[in-house]
XYZ file of C-alpha atoms in Angstrom:
696
model
C 0.064 0.129 0.021
C 2.850 2.401 0.955
C 4.495 1.591 -2.498
C 1.132 2.405 -4.318
C 0.798 5.423 -2.428
C 4.128 6.738 -3.205
C 3.738 5.819 -6.999
C 0.434 7.609 -7.297
C 2.026 10.714 -5.508
C 4.716 10.695 -8.035
C 2.571 9.925 -11.065
C 0.226 13.039 -9.637
C 3.475 15.196 -9.561
C 4.241 14.071 -13.189
C 1.005 14.763 -14.366
C 1.038 18.283 -12.821
C 4.310 19.452 -14.329
C 3.969 17.689 -17.635
C -0.031 18.747 -17.922
C -2.030 21.603 -19.286
C -2.101 23.623 -15.920
C 1.432 24.239 -15.279
C 2.214 24.577 -19.081
C -0.454 27.309 -19.202
C 0.757 29.032 -16.118
C 4.429 29.008 -17.802
C 3.348 30.510 -20.929
C 1.093 33.054 -19.158
C 3.575 33.884 -16.793
C 6.305 34.564 -19.314
C 3.601 36.330 -21.274
C 3.074 38.835 -18.631
C 6.473 39.364 -17.337
C 8.133 39.987 -20.781
C 6.599 43.581 -21.409
C 7.324 44.515 -17.863
C 10.817 43.564 -17.989
C 11.047 45.255 -21.629
C 9.568 48.451 -20.937
C 11.259 48.861 -17.651
C 14.611 48.200 -19.066
C 13.736 50.882 -21.853
C 12.667 53.259 -18.984
C 9.266 53.513 -19.465
C 7.467 52.308 -16.209
C 3.900 53.738 -17.048
C 4.002 51.436 -20.334
C 5.422 48.434 -18.236
C 2.793 48.792 -15.484
C -0.351 49.243 -17.994
C 0.797 46.438 -20.493
C 1.828 44.212 -17.475
C -1.534 44.367 -15.825
C -3.453 44.523 -18.820
C -1.893 41.015 -19.842
C -2.339 39.967 -16.096
C -6.029 40.487 -15.807
C -6.986 39.516 -19.249
C -5.147 36.114 -18.880
C -7.869 35.268 -16.170
C -10.530 35.297 -18.812
C -8.806 32.819 -20.971
C -10.598 29.464 -20.343
C -9.710 26.288 -22.418
C -11.517 26.485 -25.863
C -11.404 25.882 -29.417
C -10.076 28.261 -31.878
C -13.242 30.114 -33.000
C -14.603 30.326 -29.548
C -11.361 31.527 -27.949
C -11.294 34.165 -30.747
C -14.641 35.496 -30.022
C -13.587 35.608 -26.145
C -10.627 37.456 -26.743
C -12.202 40.207 -28.843
C -14.967 40.814 -26.223
C -12.599 40.818 -23.247
C -10.251 43.337 -25.104
C -13.038 45.570 -25.898
C -14.708 45.453 -22.500
C -11.312 45.919 -20.547
C -10.371 49.148 -22.620
C -13.783 50.641 -22.281
C -14.039 50.027 -18.607
C -10.523 51.127 -18.046
C -10.917 54.299 -20.056
C -14.105 55.138 -18.265
C -12.966 54.488 -14.781
C -9.499 56.422 -15.451
C -11.331 59.530 -16.612
C -13.523 59.880 -13.374
C -11.213 58.752 -10.398
C -10.697 62.598 -9.488
C -14.487 63.120 -8.827
C -15.269 60.904 -5.690
C -18.969 61.047 -6.025
C -19.025 60.407 -9.560
C -16.677 57.844 -8.934
C -18.683 55.965 -6.447
C -21.851 56.035 -8.616
C -20.513 54.769 -11.818
C -18.401 52.048 -10.390
C -21.309 50.874 -8.391
C -23.340 51.023 -11.423
C -20.683 49.009 -13.341
C -20.703 46.471 -10.407
C -24.517 45.595 -11.036
C -23.847 45.805 -14.847
C -20.987 43.292 -14.808
C -22.635 41.083 -12.374
C -25.618 40.730 -14.734
C -23.366 39.459 -17.553
C -24.002 35.827 -16.288
C -26.999 35.893 -18.023
C -25.174 35.541 -21.108
C -23.148 32.279 -19.848
C -20.366 31.184 -17.880
C -17.572 32.921 -20.225
C -19.561 36.267 -20.112
C -19.862 35.879 -16.481
C -15.911 35.650 -16.233
C -15.481 38.631 -18.410
C -17.937 40.619 -16.091
C -16.122 39.807 -12.963
C -12.650 40.290 -14.436
C -14.020 43.704 -15.914
C -15.096 44.764 -12.455
C -11.515 43.734 -10.947
C -10.156 45.916 -13.942
C -12.217 48.546 -12.207
C -10.572 48.090 -8.703
C -6.898 48.055 -10.329
C -7.601 51.257 -12.060
C -8.662 52.622 -8.938
C -5.553 51.437 -7.068
C -3.254 52.739 -9.645
C -4.959 56.085 -10.303
C -3.145 56.436 -13.691
C -2.063 60.232 -14.155
C -2.655 59.872 -18.001
C -6.124 58.043 -18.534
C -5.935 57.549 -22.221
C -2.201 56.501 -22.245
C -2.976 53.976 -19.535
C -5.897 52.805 -21.481
C -3.981 52.387 -24.431
C -1.364 50.467 -22.722
C -4.039 48.148 -21.201
C -5.364 47.601 -24.628
C -1.838 46.437 -25.805
C -1.388 44.199 -22.878
C -4.761 42.554 -23.682
C -4.126 42.139 -27.403
C -0.316 40.845 -26.678
C -1.867 38.186 -24.411
C -4.264 37.013 -26.330
C -1.967 37.028 -29.636
C 0.275 34.415 -27.736
C -2.856 32.450 -26.347
C -4.399 32.128 -30.016
C -1.186 31.347 -31.762
C -0.707 28.579 -29.419
C -4.286 27.275 -30.037
C -3.646 27.482 -33.689
C -0.343 25.365 -33.427
C -1.886 22.871 -31.105
C -5.758 23.316 -31.408
C -6.639 19.969 -29.683
C -4.338 20.377 -26.773
C -7.205 21.502 -24.235
C -9.555 18.676 -25.608
C -6.967 15.946 -25.099
C -6.394 17.111 -21.573
C -10.012 17.092 -21.074
C -10.243 13.468 -22.141
C -7.297 13.069 -19.792
C -9.229 14.142 -16.795
C -12.341 12.407 -17.888
C -10.309 9.127 -17.763
C -8.540 9.768 -14.639
C -12.188 10.768 -13.060
C -13.481 7.638 -14.478
C -10.823 5.425 -12.902
C -11.630 7.115 -9.374
C -15.158 6.114 -9.953
C -14.643 2.684 -10.920
C -12.149 2.307 -7.972
C -15.163 3.549 -5.566
C -17.436 1.058 -6.922
C -14.805 -1.924 -6.244
C -15.033 -0.944 -2.449
C -18.879 -1.796 -2.617
C -17.656 -5.355 -2.374
C -15.649 -4.988 0.527
C -17.746 -5.947 3.501
C -15.855 -3.820 5.776
C -16.701 -0.583 4.192
C -19.924 1.077 5.139
C -22.250 1.203 2.247
C -23.997 4.288 3.047
C -20.733 6.632 3.293
C -19.741 4.554 0.137
C -22.798 5.379 -1.839
C -22.422 9.047 -1.279
C -18.819 9.045 -2.370
C -19.711 7.293 -5.566
C -22.445 9.797 -6.098
C -19.935 12.560 -5.908
C -17.324 10.839 -8.239
C -20.381 10.066 -10.728
C -20.966 13.850 -10.940
C -17.460 14.769 -11.328
C -17.262 12.322 -14.397
C -20.438 14.058 -15.775
C -18.833 17.341 -15.333
C -15.761 16.130 -17.298
C -17.926 14.677 -20.160
C -19.620 18.256 -20.247
C -16.563 19.913 -20.816
C -15.497 17.465 -23.620
C -18.613 18.119 -25.363
C -18.302 21.876 -24.814
C -14.877 21.697 -26.291
C -15.350 19.333 -29.085
C -19.081 19.637 -30.541
C -18.491 23.519 -30.768
C -15.645 23.187 -32.728
C -16.713 23.426 -36.429
C -13.079 22.336 -37.649
C -12.876 19.193 -35.583
C -16.582 18.150 -36.522
C -15.738 18.517 -40.344
C -16.429 15.063 -41.801
C -13.075 15.560 -43.481
C -10.869 16.207 -40.611
C -9.383 13.008 -39.864
C -7.857 13.967 -36.314
C -11.323 15.351 -35.549
C -12.890 12.199 -36.139
C -10.246 10.442 -33.928
C -11.209 12.518 -31.241
C -15.020 12.459 -31.891
C -14.683 8.465 -31.802
C -12.757 8.641 -28.370
C -15.293 11.242 -26.896
C -18.107 8.399 -28.241
C -16.085 5.759 -26.659
C -15.776 7.621 -23.077
C -19.643 8.041 -23.165
C -19.951 4.307 -23.825
C -17.332 3.715 -20.868
C -19.276 6.103 -18.859
C -22.633 4.237 -19.512
C -21.135 0.843 -18.635
C -19.446 2.203 -15.366
C -22.900 3.684 -14.447
C -25.284 0.905 -15.574
C -25.236 -1.786 -13.243
C -26.096 -0.848 -9.694
C -26.524 -4.140 -7.564
C -28.209 -4.408 -4.092
C -24.815 -4.559 -2.468
C -25.804 -5.250 1.130
C -27.609 -8.543 -0.245
C -24.747 -9.603 -2.431
C -22.183 -9.119 0.623
C -24.395 -11.449 2.521
C -25.024 -14.034 -0.510
C -21.087 -14.287 -1.579
C -19.725 -13.931 2.029
C -17.453 -16.811 2.781
C -16.117 -17.720 -0.734
C -13.618 -15.795 -2.843
C -16.112 -14.250 -5.138
C -16.334 -10.886 -3.600
C -12.565 -10.528 -3.589
C -12.140 -11.905 -7.140
C -14.798 -9.180 -8.474
C -13.126 -5.942 -6.712
C -9.694 -7.048 -8.084
C -10.971 -7.304 -11.460
C -12.706 -3.888 -11.291
C -9.722 -2.597 -9.811
C -7.291 -3.876 -12.748
C -9.860 -1.997 -15.035
C -9.499 1.165 -13.226
C -5.716 0.921 -13.224
C -5.924 0.281 -17.000
C -8.124 3.498 -17.384
C -5.461 5.335 -15.472
C -2.744 3.894 -17.544
C -4.804 4.779 -20.644
C -4.997 8.412 -19.175
C -1.266 8.790 -19.439
C -0.991 7.863 -23.150
C -4.322 9.666 -24.368
C -3.004 13.025 -24.537
C -2.051 12.600 -28.804
C -3.790 11.630 -31.569
C -1.404 8.584 -32.534
C -2.345 5.290 -31.808
C -2.032 4.738 -28.017
C -1.570 0.996 -27.649
C 0.702 -0.091 -24.977
C 1.005 -3.072 -22.490
C -2.285 -3.933 -20.892
C -2.986 -5.621 -17.853
C -6.177 -6.963 -19.221
C -4.213 -9.668 -21.151
C -2.204 -10.982 -18.055
C -3.677 -10.720 -14.472
C -7.193 -9.764 -15.541
C -8.039 -12.961 -17.455
C -6.145 -15.098 -14.709
C -8.777 -13.510 -12.179
C -11.604 -13.679 -14.458
C -10.889 -17.415 -14.898
C -10.586 -17.990 -11.126
C -14.000 -16.164 -10.889
C -15.535 -18.590 -13.358
C -14.114 -21.471 -11.712
C -15.749 -20.130 -8.335
C -19.144 -20.045 -10.059
C -19.235 -24.044 -9.826
C -19.610 -23.649 -5.979
C -22.756 -21.263 -6.249
C -26.208 -21.536 -6.663
C -28.244 -20.606 -9.519
C -29.208 -17.185 -8.418
C -25.388 -16.436 -7.265
C -24.174 -17.709 -10.717
C -26.681 -15.208 -12.518
C -25.161 -12.275 -10.623
C -21.662 -13.470 -11.363
C -22.628 -13.656 -15.121
C -24.077 -10.216 -15.304
C -20.760 -8.955 -13.348
C -18.646 -10.522 -15.904
C -20.550 -9.325 -18.834
C -20.372 -5.758 -17.668
C -16.717 -6.166 -16.952
C -16.065 -7.628 -20.434
C -17.890 -4.607 -21.949
C -15.725 -2.128 -20.212
C -12.660 -3.919 -21.011
C -13.615 -3.959 -24.702
C -14.121 -0.259 -24.693
C -10.868 0.416 -23.040
C -9.105 -1.579 -25.627
C -11.017 0.224 -28.418
C -10.012 3.890 -27.090
C -6.341 2.113 -27.065
C -6.490 1.303 -30.560
C -7.867 4.676 -31.718
C -9.712 3.167 -34.633
C -12.044 5.227 -36.644
C -15.257 3.559 -36.907
C -17.563 4.937 -39.655
C -20.600 3.848 -38.362
C -19.749 5.516 -34.655
C -22.051 3.559 -32.756
C -25.029 4.576 -34.493
C -27.960 2.569 -35.768
C -28.207 2.170 -39.437
C -29.813 5.202 -41.133
C -29.692 7.444 -38.080
C -27.071 10.300 -37.271
C -26.233 11.891 -33.929
C -27.330 15.532 -33.912
C -24.043 16.811 -32.076
C -25.506 20.447 -31.566
C -28.170 19.112 -29.050
C -25.850 17.603 -26.707
C -24.023 21.294 -25.945
C -25.597 22.781 -22.853
C -26.406 26.092 -23.375
C -25.932 28.339 -20.329
C -27.421 31.529 -21.892
C -30.576 33.097 -20.565
C -33.086 35.479 -21.646
C -32.211 39.118 -20.060
C -36.020 39.935 -19.779
C -36.466 37.181 -17.586
C -33.884 38.437 -15.219
C -34.960 42.149 -14.859
C -36.698 41.742 -11.336
C -36.205 40.794 -7.771
C -37.491 37.204 -8.528
C -34.380 36.477 -10.511
C -31.355 35.187 -8.536
C -28.868 36.902 -10.898
C -30.772 40.285 -10.565
C -30.709 39.796 -6.760
C -27.013 39.186 -6.672
C -26.092 41.910 -8.920
C -28.137 44.303 -6.686
C -26.421 42.950 -3.654
C -22.750 43.359 -5.430
C -23.602 47.031 -6.118
C -24.723 47.787 -2.587
C -21.449 46.266 -1.396
C -19.519 48.472 -3.685
C -21.489 51.339 -2.240
C -21.037 50.554 1.267
C -17.349 49.925 0.439
C -17.067 53.579 -0.894
C -18.750 54.936 2.381
C -16.662 52.954 4.633
C -13.106 53.773 2.827
C -14.312 57.663 2.908
C -14.467 57.444 6.790
C -11.138 55.498 7.117
C -7.389 56.926 6.848
C -6.567 57.494 3.344
C -4.654 54.461 1.717
C -3.353 53.589 -1.755
C -4.159 50.047 -0.974
C -7.830 50.346 -0.146
C -8.752 49.242 -3.497
C -7.952 45.586 -1.873
C -11.363 45.922 -0.305
C -13.157 46.063 -3.542
C -10.886 43.357 -5.046
C -11.710 41.275 -2.116
C -15.534 41.663 -2.483
C -15.150 40.784 -6.411
C -13.520 37.645 -5.670
C -15.218 36.193 -2.672
C -18.912 37.483 -2.991
C -21.225 34.649 -4.762
C -24.733 34.254 -5.183
C -25.220 31.514 -2.555
C -24.132 31.684 0.992
C -22.273 28.530 1.046
C -19.972 29.472 -1.913
C -19.527 33.076 -0.461
C -18.522 31.227 3.102
C -16.228 28.599 1.343
C -14.305 31.410 -0.683
C -14.073 33.502 2.547
C -12.105 31.049 4.263
C -10.140 30.006 1.280
C -9.183 33.796 0.683
C -8.446 34.376 4.326
C -6.379 31.369 4.798
C -4.370 31.959 1.503
C -3.911 35.672 2.354
C -2.824 34.889 5.887
C -0.404 32.133 4.827
C 0.745 34.226 1.823
C 1.624 37.102 4.204
C 3.706 34.888 6.543
C 5.664 33.539 3.603
C 6.431 37.103 2.303
C 7.289 38.324 5.835
C 10.028 35.141 5.915
C 11.239 36.180 2.417
C 11.719 39.662 3.156
C 13.426 38.718 6.661
C 15.929 36.263 4.666
C 16.424 38.381 1.306
C 17.680 41.870 1.242
C 18.187 42.067 -2.567
C 15.427 43.795 -4.367
C 16.367 41.915 -7.519
C 16.461 38.543 -5.868
C 12.939 39.469 -4.301
C 11.439 40.385 -7.549
C 12.785 37.045 -9.255
C 10.851 35.056 -6.107
C 7.930 37.223 -6.957
C 7.988 35.995 -10.452
C 7.936 32.382 -9.325
C 5.143 33.109 -6.986
C 3.251 34.681 -9.971
C 3.960 31.223 -11.635
C 2.667 29.206 -8.882
C -0.673 31.454 -8.737
C -1.325 30.641 -12.209
C -0.456 26.867 -11.759
C -3.185 26.408 -8.878
C -5.847 28.926 -9.912
C -7.854 26.266 -11.639
C -6.977 23.815 -9.285
C -6.935 25.110 -5.642
C -7.735 28.625 -4.748
C -6.445 28.528 -1.370
C -2.921 27.563 -2.657
C -2.981 30.104 -5.595
C -4.015 32.969 -3.055
C -1.066 31.941 -0.833
C 1.348 32.228 -4.055
C -0.101 35.688 -5.146
C -0.080 37.267 -1.722
C 3.958 37.111 -1.410
C 4.336 37.992 -5.155
C 2.151 41.133 -4.274
C 4.044 42.025 -1.299
C 7.194 41.479 -2.855
C 6.617 43.560 -5.932
C 4.921 46.567 -4.421
C 7.601 46.651 -1.517
C 10.521 46.499 -3.770
C 8.668 49.438 -6.021
C 7.355 51.465 -3.293
C 9.072 50.590 -0.083
C 7.123 50.265 3.448
C 6.463 46.387 3.513
C 5.045 46.977 6.733
C 2.427 48.992 5.426
C 1.509 46.834 2.453
C 1.359 43.806 4.727
C -1.099 45.777 7.160
C -3.341 46.861 4.501
C -3.377 43.636 2.759
C -4.715 41.714 5.952
C -7.100 44.741 6.919
C -8.842 45.463 3.772
C -8.985 41.479 2.800
C -10.836 40.943 6.378
C -13.245 43.829 5.891
C -13.891 42.851 2.254
C -14.903 39.205 3.496
C -16.938 40.505 6.268
C -18.943 42.703 3.848
C -19.388 39.609 1.613
C -20.771 37.469 4.295
C -23.027 39.861 5.721
C -24.410 41.021 2.186
C -25.453 37.365 1.559
C -28.498 38.160 3.798
C -29.646 40.808 1.431
C -31.659 39.446 -1.197
C -30.828 35.980 -0.127
C -30.610 32.886 -2.200
C -31.085 29.880 0.031
C -30.948 26.371 -1.595
C -32.619 24.994 1.376
C -35.635 26.525 0.505
C -35.673 25.061 -3.140
C -35.200 21.360 -2.221
C -38.446 20.019 -3.046
C -38.369 21.754 -6.330
C -34.899 20.163 -7.185
C -36.083 16.708 -6.158
C -39.174 16.899 -8.213
C -37.084 18.016 -11.273
C -34.851 15.088 -10.719
C -37.524 12.724 -10.500
C -39.190 14.034 -13.392
C -36.075 13.613 -15.530
C -35.541 10.174 -14.309
C -39.491 9.323 -15.434
C -38.924 10.846 -18.910
C -35.486 8.616 -19.241
C -37.255 5.669 -18.225
C -40.328 6.058 -20.594
C -38.015 6.838 -23.561
C -35.794 3.851 -22.487
C -38.632 1.352 -22.156
C -41.356 2.265 -24.743
C -41.507 -0.585 -27.241
C -44.130 1.336 -29.208
C -41.792 3.980 -30.449
C -38.867 3.715 -32.675
C -35.569 3.665 -31.084
C -33.939 7.099 -31.436
C -30.218 7.506 -30.375
C -30.539 11.324 -30.027
C -33.570 11.293 -27.723
C -32.311 8.530 -25.510
C -29.058 10.021 -24.953
C -30.657 13.517 -24.275
C -32.854 11.869 -21.775
C -29.839 10.044 -19.913
C -27.814 13.526 -20.017
C -30.884 15.365 -18.509
C -31.348 12.865 -15.907
C -27.613 12.994 -14.999
C -27.680 16.958 -15.058
C -31.021 16.887 -12.822
C -29.204 14.713 -10.335
C -26.216 16.780 -10.347
C -28.133 20.001 -9.681
C -29.749 18.160 -6.905
C -26.732 17.116 -5.377
C -25.056 20.482 -5.356
C -28.194 21.938 -3.858
C -28.180 19.559 -1.021
C -24.264 20.198 -0.502
C -25.072 24.008 -0.584
C -27.917 23.734 1.558
C -25.905 21.731 4.310
C -23.674 24.671 4.761
C -26.351 27.346 5.101
C -27.148 28.877 8.438
C -30.038 26.968 9.359
C -29.171 23.820 8.227
C -29.842 22.164 11.367
C -33.610 22.343 10.648
C -33.166 20.159 7.246
C -33.329 16.385 7.484
C -29.892 15.719 5.643
C -30.154 12.284 6.158
C -33.337 12.208 4.187
C -31.992 14.319 1.455
C -28.837 11.982 1.093
C -31.208 9.131 0.838
C -33.351 10.672 -1.769
C -30.063 11.311 -3.747
C -29.130 7.847 -3.554
C -32.274 6.352 -4.843
C -32.583 8.702 -7.704
C -29.066 7.697 -8.827
C -29.846 3.916 -8.294
C -32.973 4.378 -10.556
C -31.087 6.301 -13.226
C -28.390 3.422 -13.093
C -30.840 0.719 -13.433
C -32.776 2.286 -16.354
C -29.198 2.809 -18.057
C -29.010 -1.303 -17.613
C -32.220 -1.674 -19.340
C -31.232 0.721 -22.117
C -27.801 -0.954 -22.580
C -29.443 -4.564 -22.871
C -31.682 -3.166 -25.565
C -34.782 -4.469 -23.338
C -38.002 -2.818 -24.612
C -41.443 -3.650 -23.416
C -44.949 -3.035 -24.187
C -46.356 -0.544 -21.661
C -49.991 -1.684 -22.266
C -49.202 -5.128 -21.323
C -46.866 -3.842 -18.298
C -49.375 -1.748 -16.522
C -48.848 -3.378 -12.985
C -45.394 -2.345 -13.201
C -45.246 0.812 -15.257
C -48.124 2.751 -13.689
C -47.171 2.624 -10.317
C -43.653 3.784 -11.469
C -45.023 6.667 -13.492
C -47.112 7.722 -10.558
C -44.399 7.399 -8.006
C -41.924 9.344 -10.085
C -44.211 11.955 -10.480
C -44.196 12.119 -6.704
C -47.667 11.425 -6.185
C -48.935 9.265 -2.966
C -48.811 5.859 -4.095
C -47.561 3.468 -1.135
C -50.525 1.361 0.106
C -51.824 2.368 3.418
C -50.704 -1.224 4.790
C -47.303 -1.104 3.211
C -44.804 1.172 4.991
C -41.454 2.406 3.648
C -39.421 0.175 5.409
C -41.607 -2.690 4.174
C -40.647 -1.487 0.851
C -36.911 -1.511 1.698
C -37.007 -4.967 3.058
C -38.685 -6.202 -0.013
C -35.779 -4.821 -1.997
C -33.329 -6.008 0.153
C -34.375 -9.690 0.502
C -34.949 -10.367 -2.933
C -32.098 -11.518 -5.058
C -31.600 -9.341 -8.373
C -31.287 -10.926 -11.798
C -30.863 -9.255 -15.194
C -34.459 -10.154 -16.023
C -36.588 -7.021 -17.141
C -39.394 -7.880 -14.790
C -36.989 -7.876 -11.762
C -35.132 -4.547 -13.079
C -38.937 -3.036 -13.382
C -39.677 -4.446 -10.020
C -36.662 -2.763 -8.387
C -37.436 0.589 -10.004
C -41.039 0.320 -8.850
C -40.158 -0.344 -5.343
C -37.280 2.292 -5.546
C -39.635 4.922 -6.679
C -42.299 3.911 -4.167
C -39.776 4.656 -1.491
C -38.812 7.906 -3.088
C -42.523 9.150 -3.289
C -43.451 7.999 0.435
C -40.357 9.772 1.620
C -40.885 13.050 -0.218
C -44.631 13.271 1.017
C -43.555 12.250 4.674
C -41.023 15.217 4.597
C -42.904 17.834 2.471
């Protein structure tokens, strides 16, 4: 175990330094530092500051994306940053107008979320541009705005050129991360066969990993399906990547498809070798997926040494031999496990071979309409111009925070670093209390840790040149961890700021003092402001449960209806929506658990509902993969109760309690027969319906 732990740690370090995060961080750091060093050397500190800050801030709007989307993002960011810089720098000498206009911009930029995640990030960074302009207070607004414009153009010129040279780099990295997440998900499933591990805790962990894998698939869809160059049928590299993405979906289906009654299985197979052999086979597949991830960041054939041909086959033979000592029902279960494992192994080998399959997993005469599977997060502005909209309420809250910040700073002793209060507000204030609370702790921990590191460096190093060099290394650390761990990224950027400003302006003690004070004030305002126009997930739990149950019902009806022609687009969309609804429910539960009055929530009930819906979706997927269809008219005794239950109508018979239903589910051995699957779904849906109404 120690060797395995050391090996895993070493691999994670290798992944980090050879991965996209660190290489992007290195490229961004060099891009930001180059104009700063150049123009300071040429004796133009104003240009060095303006271009450097412009490149630094605009770099944070640069998310992984394909060529066309990145170019659009670049143009919007550059224009918004230039106009914001020019407007704010022109009004800084007029305190009242500054407060009113910047407060209005706080509302406006916060509303950008209506137009999607990317525009939301641009709005957030534009608001940070406001705070930096306030802090720098440029003497020549037009010149400074021009320098900021040059910095933005310079950064995105480098970024777009890199994307043109290596257009599929981000996509390959997303596939790599998806494989690692899938391996972790499969390892967690292997633990279900260990009698010493509590199932309740394990099921929650599996659902978290299931959601993480689903998020990785969403990123792959966003990067690949919106790239018209990659989706061109004549683009061979694009077809390979599309094939891989399709195989990853198939792998995800197989990982998620079969959900067994593990408590009953543990009892049934106890005393033999079957549980251990099954767990070993699953772990081998997980390690195989991890190994696949190490080689997947290339278009070339990625066949390499495979454990599937050695220890995997040996353990599989042992498991088959073990079936001779089992009864009929136990053998049926082992057969279903072996079938599922074989399917996973075949998909892994197919990904390794990177073969282009012209049919691409489609039924004859059918094509997948790929644009359908790209989630659109754009909303209608008209629907968010009132207090009923969470986006509007948050934007109004942000504006009030900025206005209060201006009033507060006006009462305090004048400081050139007071803009850190506004910077903290922009970074930590979030629509939901739970995220704001989390960001506050991350910001405070990172800032205090960074201050301690900065003070230690100042004490040990006296040379300004060395301090600035260390500051550059800290900037690299900030970029490297910015998308991975916010606390660590703040711990890097804080000493970078202290060392840079201290070397340039002097007065290290004053910089440290202001960094701590204004950060703490900003965090305090952000927390208190969450009670203004609050957005509480705990108040929306029943609606989220209904949405998740309804999505599962649609998935069930589409999957099982024999009277309709199978349609891959409709089936996959139904499954995707069911998974997304479950993810939304899970995120709401996690958020509600951290809200001030979470003690009034029955969290155990919410976790149970989450697990039940996950199990229902998994069983529906197993029916879909097996191609089992039924005539609803002839299966009314099973279908009608399921439909009624998943609509969350009261459907449990008075004489049958929820505990009775659970007992029936746990005592009955599961097989692959369709009637048994439907019976399981019926029982689970009945429990869900009863639990919902008991706690409504």
